[in-house]
XYZ file of C-alpha atoms in Angstrom:
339
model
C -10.367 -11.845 54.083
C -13.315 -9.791 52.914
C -11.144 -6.792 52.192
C -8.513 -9.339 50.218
C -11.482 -10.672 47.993
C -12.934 -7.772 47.062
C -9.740 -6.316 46.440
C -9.232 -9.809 43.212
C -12.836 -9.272 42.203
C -11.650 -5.166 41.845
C -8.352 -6.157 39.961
C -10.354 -8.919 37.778
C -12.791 -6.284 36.851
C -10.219 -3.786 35.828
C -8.733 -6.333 33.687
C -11.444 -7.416 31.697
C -12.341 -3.677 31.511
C -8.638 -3.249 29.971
C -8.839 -5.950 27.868
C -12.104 -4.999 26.077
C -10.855 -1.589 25.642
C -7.644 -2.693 23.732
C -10.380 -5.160 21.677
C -12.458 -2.285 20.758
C -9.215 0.262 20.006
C -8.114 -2.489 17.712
C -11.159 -2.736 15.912
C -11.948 -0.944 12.196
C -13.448 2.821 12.805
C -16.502 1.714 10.795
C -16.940 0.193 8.026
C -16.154 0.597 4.120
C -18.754 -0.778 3.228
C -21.086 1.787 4.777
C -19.598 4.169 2.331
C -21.122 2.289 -0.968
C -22.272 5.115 -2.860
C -19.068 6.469 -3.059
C -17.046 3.490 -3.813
C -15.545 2.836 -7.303
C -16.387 -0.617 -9.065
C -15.051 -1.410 -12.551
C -17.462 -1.364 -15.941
C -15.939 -3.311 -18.935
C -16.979 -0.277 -20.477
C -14.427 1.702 -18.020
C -11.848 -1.102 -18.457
C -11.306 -0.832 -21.954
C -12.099 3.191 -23.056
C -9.387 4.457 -20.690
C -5.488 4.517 -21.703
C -4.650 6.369 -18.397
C -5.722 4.871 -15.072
C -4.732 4.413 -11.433
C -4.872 1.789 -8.531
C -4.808 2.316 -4.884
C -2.998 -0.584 -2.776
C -3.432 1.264 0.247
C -1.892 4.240 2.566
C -0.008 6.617 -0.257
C 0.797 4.012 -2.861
C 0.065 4.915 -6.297
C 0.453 2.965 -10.013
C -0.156 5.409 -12.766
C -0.081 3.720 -15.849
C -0.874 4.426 -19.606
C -0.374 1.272 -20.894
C 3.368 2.261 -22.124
C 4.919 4.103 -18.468
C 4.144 3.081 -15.136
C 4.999 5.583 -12.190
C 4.587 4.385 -8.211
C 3.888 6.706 -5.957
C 5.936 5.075 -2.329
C 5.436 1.370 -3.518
C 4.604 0.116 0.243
C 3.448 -3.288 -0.059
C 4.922 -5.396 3.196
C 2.708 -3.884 5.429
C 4.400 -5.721 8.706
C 1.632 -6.244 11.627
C 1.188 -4.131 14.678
C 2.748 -6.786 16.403
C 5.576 -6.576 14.490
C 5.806 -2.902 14.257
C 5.709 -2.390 17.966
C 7.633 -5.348 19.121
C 10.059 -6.074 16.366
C 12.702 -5.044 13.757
C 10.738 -4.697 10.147
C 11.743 -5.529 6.921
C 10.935 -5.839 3.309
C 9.275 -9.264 2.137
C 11.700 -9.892 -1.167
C 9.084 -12.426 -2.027
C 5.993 -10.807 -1.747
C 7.917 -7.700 -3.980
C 9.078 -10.414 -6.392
C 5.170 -11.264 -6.433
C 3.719 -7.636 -6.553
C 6.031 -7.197 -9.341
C 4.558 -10.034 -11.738
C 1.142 -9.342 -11.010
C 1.350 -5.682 -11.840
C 3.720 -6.082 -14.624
C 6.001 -3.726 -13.077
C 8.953 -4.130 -14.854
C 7.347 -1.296 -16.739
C 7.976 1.568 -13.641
C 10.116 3.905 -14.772
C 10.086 6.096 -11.454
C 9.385 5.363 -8.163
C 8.792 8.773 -6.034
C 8.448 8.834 -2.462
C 6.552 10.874 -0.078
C 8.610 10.991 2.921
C 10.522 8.591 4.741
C 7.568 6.983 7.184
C 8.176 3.208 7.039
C 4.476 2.968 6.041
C 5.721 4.790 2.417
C 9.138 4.053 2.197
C 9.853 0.431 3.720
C 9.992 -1.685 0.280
C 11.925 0.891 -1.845
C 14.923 -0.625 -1.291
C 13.944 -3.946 -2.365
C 11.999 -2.303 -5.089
C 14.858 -0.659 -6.470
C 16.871 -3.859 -6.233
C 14.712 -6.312 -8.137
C 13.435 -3.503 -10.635
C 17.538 -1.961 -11.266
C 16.298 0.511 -14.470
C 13.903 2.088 -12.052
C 14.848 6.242 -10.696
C 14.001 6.482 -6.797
C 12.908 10.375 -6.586
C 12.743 11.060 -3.155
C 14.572 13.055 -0.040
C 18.061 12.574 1.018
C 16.651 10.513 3.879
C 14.670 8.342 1.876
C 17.539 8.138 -0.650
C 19.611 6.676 2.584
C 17.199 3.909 2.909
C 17.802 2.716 -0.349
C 21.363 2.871 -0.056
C 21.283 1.049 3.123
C 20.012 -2.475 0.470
C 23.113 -1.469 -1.481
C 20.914 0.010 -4.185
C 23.118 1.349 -7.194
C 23.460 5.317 -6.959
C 22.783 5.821 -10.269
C 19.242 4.716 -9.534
C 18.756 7.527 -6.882
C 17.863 11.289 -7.528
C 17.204 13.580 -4.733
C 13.934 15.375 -4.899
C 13.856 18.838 -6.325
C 10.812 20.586 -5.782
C 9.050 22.449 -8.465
C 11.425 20.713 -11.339
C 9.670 18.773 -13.392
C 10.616 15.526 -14.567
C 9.271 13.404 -17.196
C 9.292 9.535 -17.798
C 7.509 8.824 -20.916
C 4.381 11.285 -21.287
C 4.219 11.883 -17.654
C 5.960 15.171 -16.030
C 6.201 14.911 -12.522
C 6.519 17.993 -10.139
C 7.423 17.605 -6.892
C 5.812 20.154 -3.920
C 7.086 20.544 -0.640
C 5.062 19.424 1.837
C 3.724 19.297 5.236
C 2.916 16.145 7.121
C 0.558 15.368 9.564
C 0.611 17.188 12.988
C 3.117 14.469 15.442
C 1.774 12.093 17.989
C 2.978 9.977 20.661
C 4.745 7.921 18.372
C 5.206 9.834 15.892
C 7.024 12.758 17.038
C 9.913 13.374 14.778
C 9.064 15.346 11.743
C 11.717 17.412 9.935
C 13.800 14.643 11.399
C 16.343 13.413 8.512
C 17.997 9.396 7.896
C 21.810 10.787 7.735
C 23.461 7.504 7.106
C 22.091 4.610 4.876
C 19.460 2.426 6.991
C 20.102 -1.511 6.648
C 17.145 -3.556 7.290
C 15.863 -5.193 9.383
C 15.649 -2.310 12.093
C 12.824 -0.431 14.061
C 9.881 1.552 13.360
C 11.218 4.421 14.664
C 14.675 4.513 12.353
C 11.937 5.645 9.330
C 12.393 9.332 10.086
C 10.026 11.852 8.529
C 12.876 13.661 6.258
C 10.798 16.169 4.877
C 7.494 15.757 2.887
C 6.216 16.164 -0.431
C 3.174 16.185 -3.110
C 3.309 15.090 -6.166
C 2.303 16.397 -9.497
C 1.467 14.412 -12.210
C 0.722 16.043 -16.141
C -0.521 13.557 -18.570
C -2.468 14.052 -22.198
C -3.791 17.590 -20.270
C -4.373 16.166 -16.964
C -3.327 17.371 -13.590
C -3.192 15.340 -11.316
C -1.812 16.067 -7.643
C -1.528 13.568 -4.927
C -0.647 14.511 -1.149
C -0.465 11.576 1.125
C -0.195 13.333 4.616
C -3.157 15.595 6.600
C -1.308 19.032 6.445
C -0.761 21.784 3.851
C 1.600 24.981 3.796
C -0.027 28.070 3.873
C -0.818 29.231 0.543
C 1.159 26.766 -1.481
C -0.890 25.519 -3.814
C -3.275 28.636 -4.200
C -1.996 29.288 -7.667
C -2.798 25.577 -9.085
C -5.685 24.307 -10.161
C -6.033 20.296 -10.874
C -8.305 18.076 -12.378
C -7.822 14.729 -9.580
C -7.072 15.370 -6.275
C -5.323 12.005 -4.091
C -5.965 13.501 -0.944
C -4.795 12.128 2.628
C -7.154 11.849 5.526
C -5.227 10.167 7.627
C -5.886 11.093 11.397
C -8.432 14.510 10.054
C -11.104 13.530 12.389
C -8.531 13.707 15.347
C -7.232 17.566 14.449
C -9.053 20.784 16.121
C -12.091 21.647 13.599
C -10.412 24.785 12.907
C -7.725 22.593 11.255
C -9.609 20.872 9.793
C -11.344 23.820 7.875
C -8.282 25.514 7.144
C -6.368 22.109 5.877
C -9.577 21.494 3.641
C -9.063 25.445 2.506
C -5.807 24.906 1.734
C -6.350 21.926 -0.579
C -9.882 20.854 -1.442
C -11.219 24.436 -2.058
C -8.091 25.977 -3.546
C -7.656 23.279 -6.074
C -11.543 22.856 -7.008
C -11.194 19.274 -8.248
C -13.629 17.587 -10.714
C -12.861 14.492 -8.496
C -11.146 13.555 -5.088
C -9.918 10.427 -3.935
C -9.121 9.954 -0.296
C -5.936 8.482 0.552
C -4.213 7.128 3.801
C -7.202 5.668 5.428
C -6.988 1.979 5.489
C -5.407 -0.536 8.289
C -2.294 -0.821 6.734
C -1.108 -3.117 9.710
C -3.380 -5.452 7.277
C -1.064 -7.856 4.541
C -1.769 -6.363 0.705
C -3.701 -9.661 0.209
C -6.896 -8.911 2.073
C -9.645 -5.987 1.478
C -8.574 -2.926 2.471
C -10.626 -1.810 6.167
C -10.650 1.305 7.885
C -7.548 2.300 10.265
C -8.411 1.189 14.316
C -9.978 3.011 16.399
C -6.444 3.340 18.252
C -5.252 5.167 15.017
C -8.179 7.425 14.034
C -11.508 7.542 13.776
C -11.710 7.142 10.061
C -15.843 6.927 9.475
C -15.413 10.504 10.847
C -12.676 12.026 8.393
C -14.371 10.063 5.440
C -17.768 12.147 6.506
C -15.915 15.250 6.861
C -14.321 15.247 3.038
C -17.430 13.652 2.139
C -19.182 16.718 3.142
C -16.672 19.092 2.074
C -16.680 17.885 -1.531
C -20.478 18.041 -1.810
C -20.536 21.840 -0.666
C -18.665 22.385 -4.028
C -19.911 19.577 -5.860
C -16.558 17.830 -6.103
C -17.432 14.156 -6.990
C -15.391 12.292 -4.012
C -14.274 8.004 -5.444
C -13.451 6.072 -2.537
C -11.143 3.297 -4.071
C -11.426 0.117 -1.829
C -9.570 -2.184 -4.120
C -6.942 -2.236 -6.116
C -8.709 -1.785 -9.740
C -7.751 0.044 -12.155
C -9.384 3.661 -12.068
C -9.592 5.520 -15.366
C -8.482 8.847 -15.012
C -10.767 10.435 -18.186
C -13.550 12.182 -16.546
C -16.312 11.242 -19.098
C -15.547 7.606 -18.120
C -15.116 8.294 -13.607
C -19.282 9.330 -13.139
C -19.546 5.522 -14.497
C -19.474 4.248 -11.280
């Protein structure tokens, strides 16, 4: 009897154990607001000098706008639960699209490119093409398929061409290939491609990686460049030089340090920056509606890749803007060190 109770109390303990562990893994890897100094909030002096700006909804997506053009970078905005993610088929919320679309005057996108095919970039494009039907989706063949799976029109799709410019308006977009983040667990399938058009609903794991790119962006004599995933190609960008770097951190704090020096090399230092914005850090298991939070602990330890760009950028006096809401961010440099 004594050997039976003890053996309960043992399995009781082990449960509780395994239950605060999951609590803690699920909770935010700090805190944003820790990071105040570097966070961006809006003048009305900002607001109305700038004709170009930016806002961050989270992950990779992007709306550059100059009052005329809009261009979305990825345009994820459903961001389904973990729940849902791990349990269930996910889908785009027509609705909440319909919604996004109104409050960010949208109808004004004239291109939509996509990063790679990660349901966390590329979920909504479909339904984004749909309700906004003059839009161009630039993106891989795989991402390409996604739309097609929502019966998007094929006139609205061109495949990605990297180092071709394009231009909507006064922006000229160049794509770059890429290199995404090293795999995990769940997250094993890069260079993976989406051969035959994806319907929705359907599982996580359909959203195959189909190749990677940056992004970028000339406008009125500014270069912009946004990468969304934590890896580089060796020596691909050493010949550019930008003004705004968008720059993914997603999962940095997890890699050896020797990646992380040379994936800082690689981008931060070759590009020398006046400014860089970190990217792909937030919960986006977290609806658009509420503040943006670091990614759980069971993700990353985000605090920790913050600190390590943070530091980075100081060494060569880089001015890092953590955007933690989704205001617009003029993208003049005499107007960003009014902060």
């Amino acid at each position: 009897m004594a050997i039976q109770k003890g053996f309960w109390l043992a399995f009781g303990i082990s449960i509780l154990v395994l239950m605060a562990a999951v609590v803690f893994l699920l909770q935010p890897s700090g805190q944003v607001s820790d990071f105040k100094k570097w966070q961006y909030f809006p003048s009305e002096k900002t607001a109305l000098s700038s004709r170009l700006k930016v806002k961050f909804f989270g992950v990779s997506t992007l709306l550059f706008d100059d009052g005329k053009t809009q261009i979305l970078i990825d345009g994820f905005f459903s961001r389904p639960s973990l729940y849902q993610v791990l349990f269930q088929n996910i889908q785009s919320q027509p609705a909440l699209i319909r919604q996004m679309i109104q409050q960010q005057h949208l109808q004004r996108t004239q291109a939509i490119f996509v990063t790679h095919s990660h349901y966390d970039h590329a979920l909504d494009i479909a339904e984004l093409a749909r309700q906004l039907s003059h839009t161009k989706i630039i993106s891989s063949s795989s991402t390409l398929n996604i739309a097609r799976g929502g019966q998007v029109a094929e006139q609205q799709l061109i495949q990605v061409q990297p180092l071709h410019a394009l231009s909507f308006g006064e922006f000229k977009i160049t794509a770059i290939a890429s290199q995404h983040t090293p795999p995990t667990a769940v997250n094993n399938d890069l260079g993976e491609e989406i051969k035959q058009p994806l319907q929705l609903p359907a599982r996580f794991s359909k959203f195959k990686e189909g190749h990677s790119f940056d992004y970028l962006i000339e406008h009125s004599g500014q270069r912009i460049l946004v990468k969304a995933s934590t890896g580089a190609i060796p020596d691909q960008l050493k010949n550019l030089k930008v003004d705004i770097l968008f720059l993914g951190i997603a999962q940095l704090s997890r890699q050896s340090e020797g990646f992380q020096q040379n994936y800082l090399d690689q981008t931060l230092r070759t590009l020398k920056p006046k400014v860089v914005v970190p990217i792909h850090w937030d919960n986006f298991f977290k609806p658009i509606d509420q503040p943006l939070e670091f990614l759980p602990y069971l993700a990353d330890h985000t605090e920790q890749s913050l600190k390590i760009l943070i530091q980075a950028a100081e060494q060569q006096q880089t001015r890092l803007v953590l955007l933690s809401q989704p205001v617009s961010y003029p993208l003049v440099p005499a107007l960003q060190s009014d902060r």
